[in-house]
Coordinates of C-alpha atoms in Angstrom, one line a residue:
M1 CA 0.3 0.4 -0.2
T2 CA 0.8 3.3 -1.6
T3 CA 1.6 6.4 1.4
D4 CA 0.3 9.5 0.3
D5 CA 3.6 11.3 0.0
E6 CA 4.6 7.9 -2.3
T7 CA 1.5 8.1 -4.5
D8 CA 2.4 13.0 -5.0
R9 CA 6.0 11.5 -6.6
T10 CA 4.4 8.5 -9.0
P11 CA 5.7 9.9 -12.0
G12 CA 2.9 11.2 -14.5
T13 CA 1.0 12.1 -10.9
D14 CA -1.1 16.0 -11.6
R15 CA 0.0 17.0 -8.4
A16 CA -2.4 19.7 -8.5
T17 CA -5.3 17.0 -8.4
T18 CA -4.3 14.4 -5.9
P19 CA -4.3 16.0 -2.6
V20 CA -7.9 17.4 -4.2
T21 CA -8.3 13.0 -4.5
H22 CA -7.2 11.8 -1.4
A23 CA -9.5 14.4 1.6
L24 CA -12.8 13.2 -0.7
D25 CA -11.4 9.8 -0.3
R26 CA -10.9 10.8 3.7
L27 CA -14.4 12.9 3.7
L28 CA -15.5 9.4 1.5
R29 CA -14.9 7.0 4.6
R30 CA -15.4 9.4 7.5
V31 CA -19.4 9.7 5.9
R32 CA -18.6 5.1 6.0
A33 CA -17.7 4.4 9.6
L34 CA -20.0 7.4 10.7
D35 CA -22.8 5.4 9.4
R36 CA -21.8 2.4 10.5
R37 CA -21.4 3.4 13.9
R38 CA -24.7 5.7 14.3
P39 CA -26.9 4.2 10.9
M40 CA -30.5 6.3 12.0
V41 CA -27.9 8.9 12.2
W42 CA -27.1 9.2 8.5
N43 CA -31.2 8.1 8.1
V44 CA -32.8 10.2 9.5
L45 CA -30.3 12.9 7.9
L46 CA -30.8 12.7 4.1
T47 CA -34.6 12.4 4.9
A48 CA -34.7 15.6 6.6
F49 CA -32.3 16.7 3.9
W50 CA -35.0 15.1 1.3
T51 CA -38.0 16.7 2.9
L52 CA -36.4 19.7 3.4
A53 CA -35.5 20.4 -0.5
A54 CA -39.6 18.5 -1.6
L55 CA -41.0 21.1 0.6
V56 CA -38.8 24.4 -0.8
D57 CA -39.9 22.9 -3.9
V58 CA -43.2 23.3 -3.4
T59 CA -43.4 26.8 -0.7
T60 CA -41.5 29.0 -3.4
G61 CA -43.8 27.7 -6.4
G62 CA -41.4 25.5 -7.8
W63 CA -43.2 22.5 -9.2
R64 CA -44.9 24.1 -11.3
T65 CA -42.5 25.0 -14.6
V66 CA -42.6 21.2 -15.3
A67 CA -46.7 20.6 -13.8
V68 CA -49.2 19.3 -16.3
D69 CA -51.7 21.3 -14.7
P70 CA -49.8 24.4 -12.2
E71 CA -53.5 25.3 -10.7
A72 CA -52.9 21.5 -8.4
P73 CA -54.5 21.8 -5.4
A74 CA -51.2 23.8 -3.5
S75 CA -52.0 21.6 0.3
L76 CA -52.4 19.0 -2.1
V77 CA -48.9 18.7 -3.3
L78 CA -47.1 19.2 -0.3
L79 CA -49.4 16.1 1.0
V80 CA -47.9 14.5 -2.1
S81 CA -43.9 15.5 -1.9
A82 CA -43.9 14.5 2.3
A83 CA -45.6 11.0 1.0
F84 CA -42.8 10.3 -1.4
S85 CA -39.7 12.0 1.1
V86 CA -41.1 10.4 5.0
P87 CA -40.6 7.3 3.9
L88 CA -37.2 6.8 2.9
L89 CA -36.6 6.9 7.1
W90 CA -37.2 3.2 6.2
R91 CA -35.1 2.7 3.3
R92 CA -32.4 0.7 4.2
T93 CA -34.4 -1.5 6.2
H94 CA -37.4 -2.1 3.9
P95 CA -36.7 -0.7 0.7
M96 CA -39.0 -2.6 -0.9
T97 CA -42.1 -1.4 1.6
V98 CA -40.7 2.6 0.6
L99 CA -41.8 2.0 -2.6
V100 CA -44.8 -0.3 -2.3
S101 CA -46.1 3.1 0.1
M102 CA -45.0 5.4 -2.1
A103 CA -46.7 3.5 -5.5
P104 CA -50.4 5.3 -4.6
V105 CA -48.6 8.3 -4.2
A106 CA -47.0 8.6 -7.5
L107 CA -50.6 7.4 -9.5
V108 CA -51.9 10.8 -6.9
N109 CA -49.1 12.7 -8.1
V110 CA -49.5 11.9 -12.3
W111 CA -53.1 11.4 -11.7
C112 CA -53.8 15.7 -10.5
G113 CA -51.1 16.6 -12.5
A114 CA -48.3 18.2 -10.2
V115 CA -45.6 16.0 -11.3
V116 CA -44.0 17.4 -8.5
Q117 CA -39.7 17.1 -8.3
A118 CA -40.5 14.5 -5.8
A119 CA -41.5 11.8 -6.9
Y120 CA -37.8 11.0 -8.4
L121 CA -36.7 10.0 -4.8
Q122 CA -38.9 6.5 -5.8
Q123 CA -35.5 5.9 -7.2
I124 CA -33.1 5.6 -4.5
A125 CA -35.5 3.1 -3.2
V126 CA -35.1 1.3 -6.6
F127 CA -31.5 1.1 -5.6
N128 CA -31.3 0.6 -1.8
I129 CA -34.0 -2.9 -3.3
A130 CA -31.6 -3.1 -6.3
L131 CA -28.0 -3.5 -3.6
R132 CA -30.0 -5.6 -0.2
L133 CA -32.4 -7.2 -2.8
P134 CA -32.7 -10.5 -5.0
G135 CA -32.7 -10.5 -9.0
R136 CA -36.6 -10.1 -8.6
A137 CA -37.6 -8.2 -6.5
L138 CA -36.0 -5.4 -8.7
A139 CA -38.6 -6.8 -10.9
G140 CA -42.0 -6.4 -9.3
A141 CA -39.8 -2.9 -7.8
G142 CA -40.3 -2.4 -12.3
A143 CA -43.2 -2.9 -12.4
L144 CA -44.5 -0.3 -9.3
V145 CA -42.8 2.0 -11.1
A146 CA -43.8 1.3 -14.7
A147 CA -47.5 1.2 -13.8
P148 CA -48.2 4.8 -12.1
L149 CA -46.5 5.5 -15.3
L150 CA -49.0 3.9 -17.8
A151 CA -52.1 5.2 -16.2
A152 CA -50.6 8.6 -16.2
A153 CA -50.1 7.8 -20.3
A154 CA -53.9 7.0 -20.8
L155 CA -54.9 9.9 -18.5
Q156 CA -53.0 12.6 -20.8
P157 CA -51.6 10.7 -24.0
D158 CA -50.2 14.5 -24.7
G159 CA -47.6 13.8 -21.7
W160 CA -45.6 11.2 -21.4
D161 CA -42.8 12.4 -23.2
R162 CA -43.3 14.5 -20.0
T163 CA -43.8 12.6 -17.5
A164 CA -43.0 8.3 -18.0
V165 CA -40.3 8.1 -20.1
P166 CA -37.5 10.7 -17.4
Q167 CA -39.3 8.3 -14.7
L168 CA -37.9 5.1 -16.8
W169 CA -34.7 7.1 -17.3
A170 CA -34.4 7.4 -13.4
F171 CA -35.4 3.8 -12.5
A172 CA -32.3 2.7 -15.6
L173 CA -30.3 4.7 -13.5
A174 CA -30.1 3.6 -10.2
A175 CA -30.8 0.3 -10.8
M176 CA -27.2 0.1 -12.6
L177 CA -26.2 2.2 -10.1
G178 CA -27.5 -0.4 -7.4
I179 CA -26.4 -3.5 -8.4
L180 CA -23.4 -1.9 -9.5
V181 CA -22.3 -1.4 -6.0
R182 CA -24.1 -4.5 -5.3
T183 CA -21.4 -6.2 -6.9
R184 CA -18.9 -4.0 -5.4
K185 CA -18.7 -5.1 -2.4
G186 CA -19.2 -8.5 -3.0
Y187 CA -16.0 -8.2 -4.5
T188 CA -14.6 -6.1 -2.5
E189 CA -15.7 -8.7 0.6
A190 CA -14.8 -11.7 -0.7
L191 CA -11.0 -10.2 -0.9
V192 CA -11.0 -8.5 2.7
D193 CA -12.4 -12.4 3.2
R194 CA -9.3 -13.6 1.1
A195 CA -7.5 -11.6 2.6
R196 CA -8.2 -12.5 6.9
R197 CA -7.8 -16.9 5.0
L198 CA -4.7 -16.6 3.7
E199 CA -3.6 -14.6 6.6
R200 CA -4.7 -17.4 8.7
E201 CA -2.9 -19.2 6.8
R202 CA 0.7 -18.1 6.6
D203 CA -0.1 -17.9 10.7
Q204 CA -0.7 -21.4 11.0
Q205 CA 2.2 -22.5 8.0
A206 CA 4.4 -19.9 10.5
R207 CA 3.7 -22.6 13.7
L208 CA 4.2 -25.4 11.1
A209 CA 7.7 -24.4 10.4
A210 CA 8.5 -23.7 14.1
A211 CA 7.3 -26.5 15.0
A212 CA 9.5 -28.9 12.5
E213 CA 12.6 -26.3 13.5
R214 CA 12.2 -26.5 17.4
T215 CA 12.2 -31.5 16.8
R216 CA 15.2 -30.6 14.7
I217 CA 16.8 -28.6 17.1
A218 CA 15.7 -30.8 19.3
R219 CA 16.6 -33.8 18.2
E220 CA 20.2 -32.5 16.9
M221 CA 20.4 -32.1 20.5
H222 CA 19.4 -35.3 22.2
D223 CA 22.0 -37.1 19.0
I224 CA 25.1 -34.2 20.2
I225 CA 25.1 -34.3 23.9
G226 CA 24.0 -38.2 24.2
H227 CA 26.8 -39.1 22.1
N228 CA 29.3 -36.9 24.0
L229 CA 28.5 -37.4 26.6
S230 CA 28.0 -41.8 26.2
V231 CA 31.8 -40.8 25.2
I232 CA 32.6 -38.5 27.8
T233 CA 31.5 -41.8 30.9
G234 CA 32.4 -44.1 28.8
L235 CA 36.4 -42.2 29.5
A236 CA 35.7 -41.0 33.0
D237 CA 34.7 -44.4 34.3
G238 CA 38.1 -45.8 32.0
G239 CA 40.4 -43.1 34.1
A240 CA 39.0 -44.2 37.1
Y241 CA 39.3 -47.4 36.5
A242 CA 43.5 -46.6 35.5
A243 CA 44.4 -43.8 38.1
A244 CA 45.4 -46.3 40.4
R245 CA 47.7 -48.4 38.3
S246 CA 48.7 -46.0 35.0
P247 CA 48.0 -42.9 35.4
E248 CA 49.4 -41.4 32.6
R249 CA 46.4 -43.8 30.7
A250 CA 44.3 -41.3 33.6
A251 CA 45.9 -38.9 31.9
Q252 CA 45.1 -39.2 28.6
A253 CA 42.0 -39.9 29.6
L254 CA 41.2 -36.3 31.4
E255 CA 42.7 -35.1 28.4
A256 CA 40.0 -37.1 26.4
I257 CA 36.8 -36.0 28.2
G258 CA 38.7 -32.0 27.7
T259 CA 38.0 -33.1 24.1
T260 CA 34.9 -34.3 23.8
S261 CA 33.7 -31.7 26.3
R262 CA 35.1 -28.7 24.0
Q263 CA 33.4 -30.8 20.8
A264 CA 30.2 -30.9 22.2
L265 CA 30.0 -27.2 23.2
T266 CA 31.1 -26.2 19.8
E267 CA 28.7 -28.3 18.6
L268 CA 26.2 -27.1 20.3
R269 CA 27.2 -23.7 20.2
R270 CA 26.9 -24.3 16.0
L271 CA 23.1 -25.7 16.5
L272 CA 22.1 -22.8 18.8
G273 CA 24.1 -19.6 17.1
V274 CA 20.6 -19.8 14.2
L275 CA 18.8 -19.3 17.8
H276 CA 20.5 -15.6 18.1
D277 CA 19.1 -11.8 17.7
H278 CA 21.9 -12.0 14.5
P279 CA 22.2 -15.4 12.6
A280 CA 24.4 -13.9 10.9
E281 CA 27.4 -13.8 14.2
A282 CA 26.8 -18.0 14.0
D283 CA 28.6 -20.6 13.3
L284 CA 29.2 -21.8 9.5
A285 CA 31.1 -24.5 10.1
P286 CA 28.5 -27.5 7.8
Q287 CA 27.1 -30.2 9.8
P288 CA 29.3 -33.4 10.6
T289 CA 29.1 -35.8 6.8
L290 CA 29.7 -39.5 6.3
D291 CA 33.3 -37.8 5.7
D292 CA 33.3 -37.5 9.4
L293 CA 32.8 -41.0 10.1
D294 CA 36.3 -41.5 11.1
T295 CA 36.8 -38.7 13.5
L296 CA 32.7 -40.1 15.3
L297 CA 35.3 -43.6 15.3
T298 CA 37.9 -42.5 16.8
G299 CA 36.0 -41.0 20.0
V300 CA 34.2 -44.4 20.4
R301 CA 37.5 -45.9 20.9
A302 CA 39.0 -43.7 23.4
A303 CA 35.8 -44.5 25.3
G304 CA 36.3 -47.7 25.5
L305 CA 34.2 -49.6 22.3
P306 CA 36.4 -50.9 20.1
V307 CA 34.3 -50.8 16.8
S308 CA 36.0 -51.3 13.3
L309 CA 34.1 -49.4 9.9
R310 CA 33.7 -51.6 6.3
V311 CA 32.9 -49.7 3.4
H312 CA 31.4 -52.0 0.9
G313 CA 30.6 -50.4 -2.8
T314 CA 31.8 -47.5 -4.6
P315 CA 30.2 -44.5 -4.3
P316 CA 28.7 -42.0 -6.3
A317 CA 30.4 -39.6 -8.4
L318 CA 27.9 -37.3 -7.2
A319 CA 27.3 -37.5 -3.5
P320 CA 24.4 -38.2 -1.2
T321 CA 23.5 -34.9 -0.1
A322 CA 24.3 -32.5 2.7
G323 CA 21.3 -33.9 5.1
R324 CA 21.1 -37.8 3.8
Q325 CA 24.9 -38.0 4.5
L326 CA 23.7 -35.8 8.6
T327 CA 21.0 -38.1 8.3
A328 CA 23.5 -41.8 8.1
Y329 CA 26.5 -40.0 10.3
R330 CA 23.6 -39.3 13.0
V331 CA 22.1 -42.5 12.8
V332 CA 25.4 -44.9 13.8
Q333 CA 26.2 -42.1 15.7
E334 CA 23.2 -42.8 17.4
A335 CA 23.1 -46.2 17.6
L336 CA 27.3 -46.8 19.0
T337 CA 25.7 -43.9 21.6
N338 CA 23.2 -46.9 22.9
T339 CA 26.0 -49.1 22.5
L340 CA 28.2 -46.8 25.0
K341 CA 24.8 -46.7 27.3
H342 CA 23.2 -50.0 26.9
A343 CA 26.2 -53.0 25.7
G344 CA 27.5 -53.7 29.7
T345 CA 31.3 -54.8 30.4
Q346 CA 31.3 -58.4 29.9
P347 CA 31.6 -59.8 28.1
P348 CA 34.0 -56.8 27.0
P349 CA 31.0 -55.1 23.4
S350 CA 32.5 -53.7 20.9
A351 CA 30.7 -53.1 17.7
E352 CA 31.1 -53.1 13.8
V353 CA 30.0 -50.2 11.2
I354 CA 29.4 -51.1 8.1
L355 CA 28.6 -48.8 5.0
T356 CA 26.8 -50.4 1.9
Y357 CA 27.0 -48.5 -1.5
R358 CA 24.3 -50.2 -3.8
P359 CA 22.8 -48.1 -6.9
G360 CA 20.5 -45.2 -5.9
E361 CA 21.0 -46.8 -2.3
L362 CA 23.0 -46.7 0.3
E363 CA 22.8 -48.8 3.4
A364 CA 24.6 -48.4 6.9
V365 CA 24.3 -51.7 9.7
I366 CA 25.7 -50.7 12.7
T367 CA 26.5 -54.2 15.1
D368 CA 27.5 -54.1 18.1
T369 CA 28.4 -57.8 20.4
G370 CA 26.4 -56.8 24.4
T371 CA 23.8 -57.9 25.6
A372 CA 20.8 -59.2 24.1
A373 CA 18.5 -58.8 26.3
R374 CA 19.2 -54.7 27.5
P375 CA 16.5 -52.0 27.1
R376 CA 17.5 -49.7 24.5
T377 CA 16.4 -46.4 24.0
G378 CA 13.2 -45.5 22.2
A379 CA 12.4 -49.9 21.9
R380 CA 10.0 -49.8 24.9
G381 CA 9.3 -46.1 25.4
G382 CA 11.7 -45.1 27.6
G383 CA 13.7 -42.5 25.1
Q384 CA 12.9 -41.0 21.5
G385 CA 16.6 -42.4 20.8
I386 CA 15.5 -44.8 17.7
A387 CA 12.2 -42.9 17.1
G388 CA 14.2 -40.0 16.2
M389 CA 16.3 -42.1 14.1
R390 CA 13.3 -43.7 12.5
E391 CA 12.3 -39.6 12.0
R392 CA 15.0 -39.1 10.4
A393 CA 15.2 -41.7 7.8
F394 CA 11.4 -41.6 6.9
L395 CA 12.9 -37.8 5.6
Y396 CA 14.3 -38.8 2.6
D397 CA 12.2 -41.7 2.2
G398 CA 14.2 -44.5 4.0
T399 CA 14.2 -47.1 6.6
L400 CA 15.5 -47.9 9.4
E401 CA 15.1 -51.4 11.5
A402 CA 16.4 -52.0 15.2
G403 CA 17.1 -55.1 17.1
P404 CA 18.7 -57.7 18.7
L405 CA 20.4 -60.5 16.5
P406 CA 18.5 -62.9 16.5
A407 CA 18.5 -66.8 18.7
S408 CA 20.8 -67.5 15.2
A409 CA 23.6 -66.0 15.6
A410 CA 27.4 -66.6 17.1
V411 CA 27.0 -64.4 20.3
P412 CA 24.4 -62.1 21.6
G413 CA 24.3 -58.4 20.2
W414 CA 22.1 -55.3 19.0
R415 CA 22.0 -54.0 15.4
V416 CA 20.6 -51.5 13.7
R417 CA 20.0 -51.2 10.0
L418 CA 19.4 -48.0 7.7
R419 CA 18.4 -48.3 4.0
L420 CA 19.0 -44.4 2.6
P421 CA 17.7 -43.6 -0.9
L422 CA 20.3 -41.5 -2.0
E423 CA 18.0 -39.4 -5.1
D424 CA 15.0 -38.4 -4.5
T425 CA 11.7 -40.9 -5.1
P426 CA 8.0 -40.0 -4.9
S427 CA 6.7 -40.7 -1.1

């Protein structure tokens, strides 16, 4: 929407007439606002204006200049003028009733030969009928206006052009104006309704986007904090065990704890930086990808869990998108975190990560050899780890299976299998 000053600066605008247009527009808005707040006040003012105009026409004798019979009784002319103007008070609430009450007055007007100009006030009722009532009511209004005119034509054939034709033209103009205003009003209301619906949809989309972002951030924080705390816990337990026998190993554990803690804090700052008031100042380092698995596995090994990595197949020439790589990385991270938390210590567990590249698909299998019956995060409602992994896979039309190794396996353990399409596929 442009302001008044912007409109004045528009090229080609007539600077001399633009302020007048704005002043008139403001005046019309104020009149409409008054009409909405005090409709009866506006009705009374308009009715009083037309009543006064009709009385002035009668008292000054102006009606005789167009009358068919200038000698018509003045009292009758006054009564007819009042009967045309006073009913306008109800023109908006009962426009058809107002026009019906004016029909016999119009007949008396042409029968006595006065033909007062107040007869044109019928067209105000016609305008309100066209504006507010169904289309068939306009046809009835035309019959009510035409009937007295046809009667006058029969009584006074010589005065047809002075009585009937102007009234019929006035009826046509009033009806078309009412239809035009009604159409414009309906169009404006439709635009306002559409704008409100779009605003509601925009707010809903914003709420959905905010909820999705909160879920994403919560999932990332769960993975980052859960994994790093599990590594730190493993390092702390190992350091405490080694402190009495090998102080240098305890020092190495403490150093690894510090490194892991700083790494966790860095990842959290990077994740939460986008929530600051100045996101441009946030850390723009990329999210981890499959190329960072070696660093991840190094930290897990330092926490005391032997883990190996095998890659089958050849990665595609066009690397998977960052989102897919992050999904695979987080699934491996969460599976190893669960192993650190729940695999137990007897017998000492180990883990294996196998990445298999197939045409259009990446499969990641994470297997550990711990206590098979142990509870796992998310397996029976104890947490959100497995549920979060499934959500990540679902985002890219992938699937995730998690559960204990079959009873026929050589050793008990747990397996997580992720299948992830490398390209977008129809959901």
